[in-house]
JSON list of C-alpha atoms in Angstrom, two decimals:
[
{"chain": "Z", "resi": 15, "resn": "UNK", "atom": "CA", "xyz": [104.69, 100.02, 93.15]},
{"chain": "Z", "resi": 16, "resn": "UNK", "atom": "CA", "xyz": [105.16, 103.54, 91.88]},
{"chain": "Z", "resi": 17, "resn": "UNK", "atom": "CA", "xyz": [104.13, 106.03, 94.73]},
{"chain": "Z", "resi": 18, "resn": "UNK", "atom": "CA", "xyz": [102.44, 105.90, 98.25]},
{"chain": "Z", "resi": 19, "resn": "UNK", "atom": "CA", "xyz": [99.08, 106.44, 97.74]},
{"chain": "Z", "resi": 20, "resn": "UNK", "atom": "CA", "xyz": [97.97, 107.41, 101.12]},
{"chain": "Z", "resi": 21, "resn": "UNK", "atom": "CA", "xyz": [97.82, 106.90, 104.80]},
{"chain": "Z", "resi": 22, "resn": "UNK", "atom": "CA", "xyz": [94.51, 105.54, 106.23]},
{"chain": "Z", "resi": 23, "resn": "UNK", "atom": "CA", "xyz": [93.90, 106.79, 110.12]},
{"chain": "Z", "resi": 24, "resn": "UNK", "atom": "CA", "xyz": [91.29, 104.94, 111.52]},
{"chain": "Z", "resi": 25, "resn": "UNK", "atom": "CA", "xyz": [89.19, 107.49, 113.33]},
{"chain": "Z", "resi": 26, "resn": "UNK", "atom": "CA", "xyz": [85.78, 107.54, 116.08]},
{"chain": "Z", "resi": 27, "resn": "UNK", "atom": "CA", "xyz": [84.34, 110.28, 114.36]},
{"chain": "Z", "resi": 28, "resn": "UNK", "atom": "CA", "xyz": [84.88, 112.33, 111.13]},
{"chain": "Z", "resi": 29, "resn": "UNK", "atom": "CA", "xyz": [82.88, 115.33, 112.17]},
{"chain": "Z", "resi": 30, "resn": "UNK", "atom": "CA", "xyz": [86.03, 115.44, 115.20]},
{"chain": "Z", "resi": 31, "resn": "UNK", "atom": "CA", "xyz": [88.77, 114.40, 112.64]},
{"chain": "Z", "resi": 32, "resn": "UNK", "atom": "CA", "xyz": [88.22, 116.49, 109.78]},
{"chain": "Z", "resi": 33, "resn": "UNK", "atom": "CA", "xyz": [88.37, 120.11, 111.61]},
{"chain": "Z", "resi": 34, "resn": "UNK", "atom": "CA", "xyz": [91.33, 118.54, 113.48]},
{"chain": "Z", "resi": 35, "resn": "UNK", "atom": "CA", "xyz": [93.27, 117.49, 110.46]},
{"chain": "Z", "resi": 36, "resn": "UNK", "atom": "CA", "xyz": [92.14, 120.81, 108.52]},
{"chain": "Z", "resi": 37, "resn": "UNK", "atom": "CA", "xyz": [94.05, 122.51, 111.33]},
{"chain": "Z", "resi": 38, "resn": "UNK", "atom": "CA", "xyz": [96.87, 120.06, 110.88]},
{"chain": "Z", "resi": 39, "resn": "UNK", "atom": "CA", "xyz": [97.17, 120.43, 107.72]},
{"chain": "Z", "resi": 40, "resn": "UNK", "atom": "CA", "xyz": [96.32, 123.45, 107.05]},
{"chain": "Z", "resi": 41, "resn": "UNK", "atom": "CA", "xyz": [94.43, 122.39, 103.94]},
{"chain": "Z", "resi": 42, "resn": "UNK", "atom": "CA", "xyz": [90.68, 121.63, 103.62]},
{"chain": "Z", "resi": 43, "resn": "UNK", "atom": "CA", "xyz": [89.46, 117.85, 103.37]},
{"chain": "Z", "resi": 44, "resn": "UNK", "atom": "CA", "xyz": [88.59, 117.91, 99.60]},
{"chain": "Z", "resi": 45, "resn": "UNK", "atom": "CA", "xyz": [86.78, 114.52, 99.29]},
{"chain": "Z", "resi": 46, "resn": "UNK", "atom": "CA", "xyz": [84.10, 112.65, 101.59]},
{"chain": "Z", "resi": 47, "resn": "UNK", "atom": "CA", "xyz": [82.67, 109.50, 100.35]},
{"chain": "Z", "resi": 48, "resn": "UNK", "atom": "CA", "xyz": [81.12, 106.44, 101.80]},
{"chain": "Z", "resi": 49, "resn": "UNK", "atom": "CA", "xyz": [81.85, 103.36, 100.81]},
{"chain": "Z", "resi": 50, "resn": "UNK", "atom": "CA", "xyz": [78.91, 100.96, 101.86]},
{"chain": "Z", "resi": 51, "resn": "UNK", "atom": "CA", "xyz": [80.44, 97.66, 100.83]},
{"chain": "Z", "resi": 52, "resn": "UNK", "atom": "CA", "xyz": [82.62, 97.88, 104.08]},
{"chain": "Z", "resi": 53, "resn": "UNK", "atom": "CA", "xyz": [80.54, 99.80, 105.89]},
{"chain": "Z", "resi": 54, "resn": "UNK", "atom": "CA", "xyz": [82.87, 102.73, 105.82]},
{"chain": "Z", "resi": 55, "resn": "UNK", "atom": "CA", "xyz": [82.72, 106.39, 105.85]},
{"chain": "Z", "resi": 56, "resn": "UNK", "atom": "CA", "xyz": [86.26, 108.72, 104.08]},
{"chain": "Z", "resi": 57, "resn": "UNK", "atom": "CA", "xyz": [87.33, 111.85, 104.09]},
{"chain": "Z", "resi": 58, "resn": "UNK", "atom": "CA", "xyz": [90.04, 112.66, 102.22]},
{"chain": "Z", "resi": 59, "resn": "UNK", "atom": "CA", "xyz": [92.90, 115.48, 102.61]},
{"chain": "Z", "resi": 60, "resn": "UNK", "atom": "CA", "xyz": [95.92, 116.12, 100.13]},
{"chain": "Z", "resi": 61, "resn": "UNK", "atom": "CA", "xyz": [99.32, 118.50, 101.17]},
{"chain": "Z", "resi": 62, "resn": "UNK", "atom": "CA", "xyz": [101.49, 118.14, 98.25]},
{"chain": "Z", "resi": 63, "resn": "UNK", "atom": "CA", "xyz": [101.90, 114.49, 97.16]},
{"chain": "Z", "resi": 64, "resn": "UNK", "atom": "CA", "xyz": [100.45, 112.86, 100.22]},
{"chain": "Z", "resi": 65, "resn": "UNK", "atom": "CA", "xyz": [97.00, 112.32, 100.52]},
{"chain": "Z", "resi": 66, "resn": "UNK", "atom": "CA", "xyz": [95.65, 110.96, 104.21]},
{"chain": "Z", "resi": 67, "resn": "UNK", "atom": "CA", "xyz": [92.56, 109.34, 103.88]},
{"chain": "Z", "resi": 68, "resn": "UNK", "atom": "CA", "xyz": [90.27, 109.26, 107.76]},
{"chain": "Z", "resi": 69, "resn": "UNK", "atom": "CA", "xyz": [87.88, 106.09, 108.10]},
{"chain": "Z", "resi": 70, "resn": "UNK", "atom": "CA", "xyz": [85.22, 105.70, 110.26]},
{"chain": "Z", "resi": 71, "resn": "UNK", "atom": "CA", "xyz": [83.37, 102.94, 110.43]},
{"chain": "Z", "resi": 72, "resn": "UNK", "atom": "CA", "xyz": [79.54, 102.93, 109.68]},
{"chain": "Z", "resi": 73, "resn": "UNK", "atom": "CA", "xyz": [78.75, 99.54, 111.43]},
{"chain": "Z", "resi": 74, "resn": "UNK", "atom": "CA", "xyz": [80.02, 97.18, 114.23]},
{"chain": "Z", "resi": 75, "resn": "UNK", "atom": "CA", "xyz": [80.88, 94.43, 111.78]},
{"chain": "Z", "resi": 76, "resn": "UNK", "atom": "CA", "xyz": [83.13, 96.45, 109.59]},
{"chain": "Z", "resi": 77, "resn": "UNK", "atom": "CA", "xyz": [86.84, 95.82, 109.23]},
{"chain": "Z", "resi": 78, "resn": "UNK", "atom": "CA", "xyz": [87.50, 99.82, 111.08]},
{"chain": "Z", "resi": 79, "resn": "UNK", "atom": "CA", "xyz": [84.74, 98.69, 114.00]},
{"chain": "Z", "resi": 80, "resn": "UNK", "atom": "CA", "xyz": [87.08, 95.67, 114.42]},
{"chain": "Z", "resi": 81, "resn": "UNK", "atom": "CA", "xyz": [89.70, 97.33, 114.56]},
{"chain": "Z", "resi": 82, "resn": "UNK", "atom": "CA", "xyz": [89.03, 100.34, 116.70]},
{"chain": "Z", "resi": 83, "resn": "UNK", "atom": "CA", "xyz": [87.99, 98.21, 119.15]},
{"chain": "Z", "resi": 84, "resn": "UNK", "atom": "CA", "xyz": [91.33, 96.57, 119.46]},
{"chain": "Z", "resi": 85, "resn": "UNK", "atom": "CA", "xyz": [93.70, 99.47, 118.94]},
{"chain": "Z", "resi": 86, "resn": "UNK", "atom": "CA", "xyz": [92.18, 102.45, 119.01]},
{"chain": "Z", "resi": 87, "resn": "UNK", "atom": "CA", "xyz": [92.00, 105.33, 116.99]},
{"chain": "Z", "resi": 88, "resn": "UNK", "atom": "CA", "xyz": [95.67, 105.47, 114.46]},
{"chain": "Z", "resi": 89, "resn": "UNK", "atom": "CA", "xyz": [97.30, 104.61, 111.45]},
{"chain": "Z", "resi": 90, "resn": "UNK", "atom": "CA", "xyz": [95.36, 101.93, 109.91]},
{"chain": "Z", "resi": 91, "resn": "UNK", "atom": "CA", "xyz": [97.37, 101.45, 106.38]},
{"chain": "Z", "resi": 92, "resn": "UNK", "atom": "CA", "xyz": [99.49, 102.63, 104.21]},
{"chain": "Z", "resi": 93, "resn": "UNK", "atom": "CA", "xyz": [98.43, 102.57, 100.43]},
{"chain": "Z", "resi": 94, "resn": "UNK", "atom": "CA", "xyz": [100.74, 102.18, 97.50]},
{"chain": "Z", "resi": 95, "resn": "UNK", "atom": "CA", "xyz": [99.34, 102.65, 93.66]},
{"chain": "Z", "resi": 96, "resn": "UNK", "atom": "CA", "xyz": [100.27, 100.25, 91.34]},
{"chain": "Z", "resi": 97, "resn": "UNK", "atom": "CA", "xyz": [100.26, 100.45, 87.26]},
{"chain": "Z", "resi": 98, "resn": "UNK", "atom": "CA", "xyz": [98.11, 97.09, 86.80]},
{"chain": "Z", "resi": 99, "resn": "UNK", "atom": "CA", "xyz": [96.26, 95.61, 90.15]},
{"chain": "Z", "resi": 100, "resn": "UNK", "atom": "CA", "xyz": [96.04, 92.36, 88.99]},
{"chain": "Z", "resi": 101, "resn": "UNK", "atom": "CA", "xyz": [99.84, 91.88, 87.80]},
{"chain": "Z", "resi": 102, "resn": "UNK", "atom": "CA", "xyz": [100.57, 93.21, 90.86]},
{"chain": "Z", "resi": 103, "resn": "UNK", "atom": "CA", "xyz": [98.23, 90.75, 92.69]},
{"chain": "Z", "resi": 104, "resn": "UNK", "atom": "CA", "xyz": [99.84, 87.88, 91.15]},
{"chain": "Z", "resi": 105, "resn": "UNK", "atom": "CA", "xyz": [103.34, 89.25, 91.20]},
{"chain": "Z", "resi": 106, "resn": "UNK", "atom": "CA", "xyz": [103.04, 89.37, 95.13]},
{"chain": "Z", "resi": 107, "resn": "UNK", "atom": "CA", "xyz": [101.34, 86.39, 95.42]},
{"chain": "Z", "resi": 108, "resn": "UNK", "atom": "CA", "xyz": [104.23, 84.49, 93.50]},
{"chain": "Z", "resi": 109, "resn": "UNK", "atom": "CA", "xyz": [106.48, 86.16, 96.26]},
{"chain": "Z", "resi": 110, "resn": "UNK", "atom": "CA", "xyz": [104.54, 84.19, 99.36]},
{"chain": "Z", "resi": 111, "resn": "UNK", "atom": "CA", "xyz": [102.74, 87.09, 100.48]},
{"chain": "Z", "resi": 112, "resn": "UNK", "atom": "CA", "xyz": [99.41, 86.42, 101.65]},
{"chain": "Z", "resi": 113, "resn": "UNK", "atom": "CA", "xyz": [96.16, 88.67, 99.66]},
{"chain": "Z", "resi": 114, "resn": "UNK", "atom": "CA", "xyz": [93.26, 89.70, 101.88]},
{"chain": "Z", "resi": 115, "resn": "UNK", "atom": "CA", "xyz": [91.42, 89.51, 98.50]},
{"chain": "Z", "resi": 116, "resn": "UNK", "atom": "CA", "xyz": [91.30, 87.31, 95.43]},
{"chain": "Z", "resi": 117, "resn": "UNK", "atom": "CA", "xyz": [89.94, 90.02, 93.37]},
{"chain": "Z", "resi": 118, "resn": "UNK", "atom": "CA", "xyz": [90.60, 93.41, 94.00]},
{"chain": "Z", "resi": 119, "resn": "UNK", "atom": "CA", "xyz": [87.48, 95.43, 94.85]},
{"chain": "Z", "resi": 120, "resn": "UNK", "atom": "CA", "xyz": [86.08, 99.00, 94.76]},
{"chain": "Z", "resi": 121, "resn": "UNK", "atom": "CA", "xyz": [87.19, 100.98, 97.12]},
{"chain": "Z", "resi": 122, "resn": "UNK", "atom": "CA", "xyz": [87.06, 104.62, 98.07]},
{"chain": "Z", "resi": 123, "resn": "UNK", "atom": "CA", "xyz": [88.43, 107.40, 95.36]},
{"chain": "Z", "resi": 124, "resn": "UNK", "atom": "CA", "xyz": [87.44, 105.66, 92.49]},
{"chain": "Z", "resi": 125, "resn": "UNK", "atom": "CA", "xyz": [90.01, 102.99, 93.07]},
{"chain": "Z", "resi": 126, "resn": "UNK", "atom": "CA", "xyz": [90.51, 99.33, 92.78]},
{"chain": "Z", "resi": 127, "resn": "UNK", "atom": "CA", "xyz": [92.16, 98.10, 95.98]},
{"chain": "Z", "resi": 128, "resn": "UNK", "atom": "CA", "xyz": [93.50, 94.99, 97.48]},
{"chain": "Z", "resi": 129, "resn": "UNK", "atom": "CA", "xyz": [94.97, 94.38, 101.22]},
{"chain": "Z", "resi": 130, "resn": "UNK", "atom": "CA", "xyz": [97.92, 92.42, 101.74]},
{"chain": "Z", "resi": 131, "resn": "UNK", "atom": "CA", "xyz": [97.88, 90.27, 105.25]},
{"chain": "Z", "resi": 132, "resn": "UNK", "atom": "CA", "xyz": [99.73, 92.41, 107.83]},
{"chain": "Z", "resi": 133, "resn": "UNK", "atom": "CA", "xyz": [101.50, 89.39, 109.03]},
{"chain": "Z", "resi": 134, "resn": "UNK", "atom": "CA", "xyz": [103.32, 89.46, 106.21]},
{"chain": "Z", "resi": 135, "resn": "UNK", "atom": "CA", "xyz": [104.64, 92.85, 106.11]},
{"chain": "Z", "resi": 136, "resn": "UNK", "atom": "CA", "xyz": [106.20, 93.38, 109.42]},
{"chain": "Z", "resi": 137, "resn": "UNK", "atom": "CA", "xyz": [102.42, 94.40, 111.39]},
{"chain": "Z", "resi": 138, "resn": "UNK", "atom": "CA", "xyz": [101.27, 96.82, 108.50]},
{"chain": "Z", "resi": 139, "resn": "UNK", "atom": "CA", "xyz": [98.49, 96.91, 106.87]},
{"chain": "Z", "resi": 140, "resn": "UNK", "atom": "CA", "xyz": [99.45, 97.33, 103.00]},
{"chain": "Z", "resi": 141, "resn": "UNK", "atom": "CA", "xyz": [97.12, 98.43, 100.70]},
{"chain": "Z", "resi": 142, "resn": "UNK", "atom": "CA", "xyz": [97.77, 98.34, 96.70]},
{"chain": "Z", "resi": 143, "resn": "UNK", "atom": "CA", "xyz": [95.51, 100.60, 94.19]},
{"chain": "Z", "resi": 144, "resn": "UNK", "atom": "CA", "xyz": [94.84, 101.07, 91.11]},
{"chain": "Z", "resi": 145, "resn": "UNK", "atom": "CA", "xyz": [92.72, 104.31, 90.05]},
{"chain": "Z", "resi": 146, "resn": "UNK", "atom": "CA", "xyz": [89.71, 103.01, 87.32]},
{"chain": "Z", "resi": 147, "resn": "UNK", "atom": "CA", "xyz": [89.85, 104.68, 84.23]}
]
């Protein structure tokens, strides 16, 4: 694992969250993106090192519908990059913990991603990526 990534705040709505975490911040979300293979819609801030990345979901099957539902808007993960998502994969696999994934996936930033099982990992949500060159 070389860096956090970013934090993922599941959120109701981005057109509420983004002015709110401009103000936060005090820096400008620089990215939006949706990302229709889990029905997802980002917006993306960086201060400094840390980037926060805001999810609302953009259907009531999706993984941040679920979960708003039962928690409520808040942190949703924490990403860390890795150097090679699929040693990685297997390296953490070999060390019992449990992949939401068998193959990472595309995710949001122009990133290959994987979840690991919160159970796992003390209640968080981890997510590994790996930006595609």
């Amino acid at each position: 694992m070389l860096k956090v990534e970013h934090i993922g705040i599941a959120v109701q709505s981005l057109s509420v969250s983004i002015p709110l975490f401009e103000k936060l911040l005090d820096t400008p979300c620089y990215k939006t993106e949706e990302v229709s293979s889990e029905q997802v819609q980002t917006a993306f801030f960086q201060q400094g090192e840390t980037k926060i990345e805001l999810l609302e979901a953009t259907g009531p099957g999706s993984a941040i519908a679920k979960f708003l539902e039962k928690k409520g808007e808040g942190m949703h993960h924490i990403a860390f990059e890795v150097a090679d998502i699929y040693a990685e994969m297997k390296r953490l696999a070999g060390e019992g913990f449990v992949l939401l994934q068998e193959h990472p996936k595309q995710g949001a930033d122009n990133k290959l991603i994987c979840f690991l099982h919160p159970k796992n990992t003390n209640g968080v949500l981890i997510e590994i990526c790996q930006e595609i060159k």
